[in-house]
GROMACS .gro file of C-alpha atoms in nm:
model
  151
    1MET     CA    1   6.100  11.230   5.959
    2ALA     CA    2   5.796  11.409   5.836
    3GLY     CA    3   5.735  11.688   5.593
    4LEU     CA    4   5.404  11.873   5.590
    5ALA     CA    5   5.278  12.112   5.328
    6LEU     CA    6   4.941  12.286   5.342
    7GLN     CA    7   4.895  12.488   5.026
    8ARG     CA    8   4.617  12.693   4.876
    9ASP     CA    9   4.468  12.585   4.548
   10SER     CA   10   4.429  12.901   4.341
   11PHE     CA   11   4.162  12.733   4.129
   12ALA     CA   12   3.956  12.624   4.427
   13TYR     CA   13   3.665  12.865   4.445
   14LYS     CA   14   3.376  12.831   4.205
   15ALA     CA   15   3.081  13.068   4.215
   16ASN     CA   16   2.823  12.791   4.190
   17LEU     CA   17   2.952  12.583   4.482
   18SER     CA   18   2.842  12.605   4.842
   19GLY     CA   19   3.064  12.795   5.083
   20ARG     CA   20   3.153  12.477   5.268
   21CYS     CA   21   3.266  12.304   4.952
   22LYS     CA   22   3.461  12.613   4.845
   23LYS     CA   23   3.647  12.614   5.174
   24ALA     CA   24   3.727  12.247   5.139
   25ARG     CA   25   3.867  12.313   4.793
   26VAL     CA   26   4.089  12.596   4.911
   27PHE     CA   27   4.369  12.376   5.042
   28ARG     CA   28   4.599  12.100   4.930
   29LEU     CA   29   4.757  11.895   5.207
   30GLY     CA   30   5.069  11.685   5.172
   31LEU     CA   31   5.245  11.481   5.438
   32SER     CA   32   5.553  11.277   5.359
   33ILE     CA   33   5.769  11.066   5.588
   34SER     CA   34   6.104  10.941   5.463
   35GLY     CA   35   6.318  10.651   5.580
   36GLY     CA   36   6.099  10.374   5.443
   37VAL     CA   37   5.799  10.480   5.647
   38ALA     CA   38   5.490  10.657   5.520
   39GLY     CA   39   5.399  10.936   5.283
   40LEU     CA   40   5.053  11.093   5.294
   41ALA     CA   41   4.913  11.338   5.042
   42LEU     CA   42   4.565  11.482   5.067
   43GLN     CA   43   4.519  11.696   4.760
   44ARG     CA   44   4.235  11.887   4.613
   45ASP     CA   45   4.096  11.793   4.276
   46SER     CA   46   4.029  12.128   4.110
   47PHE     CA   47   3.778  11.963   3.875
   48ALA     CA   48   3.599  11.773   4.150
   49CYS     CA   49   3.292  11.975   4.240
   50LYS     CA   50   3.012  11.998   3.988
   51ALA     CA   51   2.724  12.240   4.034
   52ASN     CA   52   2.464  11.975   3.960
   53LEU     CA   53   2.578  11.739   4.238
   54SER     CA   54   2.456  11.741   4.594
   55ASP     CA   55   2.673  11.910   4.857
   56ARG     CA   56   2.754  11.570   5.003
   57CYS     CA   57   2.877  11.443   4.669
   58LYS     CA   58   3.065  11.767   4.606
   59LYS     CA   59   3.248  11.730   4.934
   60ALA     CA   60   3.339  11.371   4.851
   61GLN     CA   61   3.470  11.483   4.515
   62ALA     CA   62   3.662  11.777   4.656
   63PHE     CA   63   3.959  11.568   4.765
   64LEU     CA   64   4.202  11.310   4.643
   65LEU     CA   65   4.396  11.117   4.902
   66GLY     CA   66   4.730  10.951   4.846
   67LEU     CA   67   4.922  10.746   5.098
   68SER     CA   68   5.247  10.582   4.996
   69ILE     CA   69   5.483  10.382   5.212
   70SER     CA   70   5.831  10.308   5.080
   71GLY     CA   71   6.073  10.035   5.181
   72GLY     CA   72   5.868   9.747   5.041
   73VAL     CA   73   5.561   9.820   5.249
   74ALA     CA   74   5.230   9.959   5.125
   75GLY     CA   75   5.098  10.247   4.914
   76LEU     CA   76   4.748  10.389   4.932
   77ALA     CA   77   4.591  10.646   4.703
   78LEU     CA   78   4.234  10.770   4.709
   79GLN     CA   79   4.168  10.996   4.413
   80ARG     CA   80   3.868  11.149   4.250
   81ASP     CA   81   3.785  11.093   3.887
   82SER     CA   82   3.681  11.432   3.751
   83PHE     CA   83   3.497  11.292   3.449
   84ALA     CA   84   3.193  11.094   3.546
   85ASP     CA   85   2.865  11.032   3.369
   86LYS     CA   86   2.671  10.965   3.052
   87ALA     CA   87   2.306  11.054   3.021
   88ASN     CA   88   2.201  10.821   2.742
   89LEU     CA   89   2.280  10.489   2.910
   90SER     CA   90   2.046  10.278   3.119
   91ASP     CA   91   2.111  10.280   3.492
   92ARG     CA   92   2.227   9.920   3.479
   93CYS     CA   93   2.465   9.993   3.194
   94LYS     CA   94   2.586  10.308   3.366
   95LYS     CA   95   2.663  10.121   3.684
   96ALA     CA   96   2.841   9.851   3.485
   97ARG     CA   97   3.053  10.119   3.322
   98VAL     CA   98   3.140  10.280   3.654
   99PHE     CA   99   3.424  10.038   3.715
  100ARG     CA  100   3.687   9.863   3.509
  101LEU     CA  101   3.851   9.568   3.677
  102GLY     CA  102   4.193   9.431   3.593
  103LEU     CA  103   4.387   9.159   3.773
  104SER     CA  104   4.750   9.083   3.697
  105ILE     CA  105   4.989   8.844   3.871
  106SER     CA  106   5.367   8.882   3.836
  107GLY     CA  107   5.664   8.746   4.029
  108GLY     CA  108   5.441   8.514   4.226
  109ALA     CA  109   5.248   8.813   4.359
  110ALA     CA  110   4.916   8.961   4.263
  111GLY     CA  111   4.809   9.299   4.131
  112LEU     CA  112   4.448   9.411   4.135
  113ALA     CA  113   4.310   9.721   3.969
  114LEU     CA  114   3.950   9.829   4.002
  115GLN     CA  115   3.924  10.149   3.804
  116ARG     CA  116   3.653  10.392   3.731
  117ASP     CA  117   3.531  10.435   3.377
  118SER     CA  118   3.594  10.803   3.321
  119PHE     CA  119   3.294  10.821   3.090
  120ALA     CA  120   3.053  10.683   3.347
  121CYS     CA  121   2.792  10.905   3.512
  122LYS     CA  122   2.606  11.229   3.446
  123ALA     CA  123   2.382  11.454   3.646
  124ASN     CA  124   2.071  11.242   3.593
  125LEU     CA  125   2.193  10.966   3.826
  126SER     CA  126   2.110  10.931   4.191
  127ASP     CA  127   2.346  11.075   4.451
  128ARG     CA  128   2.434  10.723   4.553
  129CYS     CA  129   2.548  10.639   4.201
  130LYS     CA  130   2.736  10.969   4.174
  131LYS     CA  131   2.920  10.900   4.496
  132ALA     CA  132   3.005  10.549   4.382
  133GLN     CA  133   3.144  10.689   4.060
  134ALA     CA  134   3.357  10.948   4.237
  135PHE     CA  135   3.631  10.695   4.302
  136LEU     CA  136   3.835  10.431   4.125
  137LEU     CA  137   4.010  10.157   4.320
  138GLY     CA  138   4.340   9.995   4.237
  139LEU     CA  139   4.529   9.735   4.435
  140SER     CA  140   4.873   9.619   4.330
  141ILE     CA  141   5.105   9.370   4.498
  142SER     CA  142   5.468   9.337   4.394
  143GLY     CA  143   5.769   9.154   4.537
  144GLY     CA  144   5.540   8.962   4.770
  145VAL     CA  145   5.439   9.289   4.936
  146ALA     CA  146   5.124   9.490   4.890
  147GLY     CA  147   5.046   9.824   4.736
  148LEU     CA  148   4.695   9.966   4.749
  149ALA     CA  149   4.557  10.247   4.538
  150LEU     CA  150   4.203  10.378   4.585
  151GLN     CA  151   4.159  10.636   4.314
   0.00000   0.00000   0.00000
């Protein structure tokens, strides 16, 4: 069956964030379903919003999403990386540093990890680059079944 938890994050509000972003940061949502079905967790990243980012980027950074399915099915996690940018790199170098890609194959199955470089982006990058850097993606497949992590 399902278990749902909607909790307040006591470290949510920041004086320099918009009211909408503050409200979004107030809660942490978790949904889990046992019996080899699905587990969903939508949690707030307390270090997500930065005052120098646009409201749109702040909102994107306000959450981390995790979905896991047991019983040899799939797992999905979408998480924010709270440490982003460097100011002294060229845009091309910055973008190259945004992601770190690793591919591993074991047991005849494949595992893919596309991860964010936690030292990637600072406030002098465009909103588009900031948003791109807000996430790191990981995909792993084991036992001939798939597990997906978007972090």
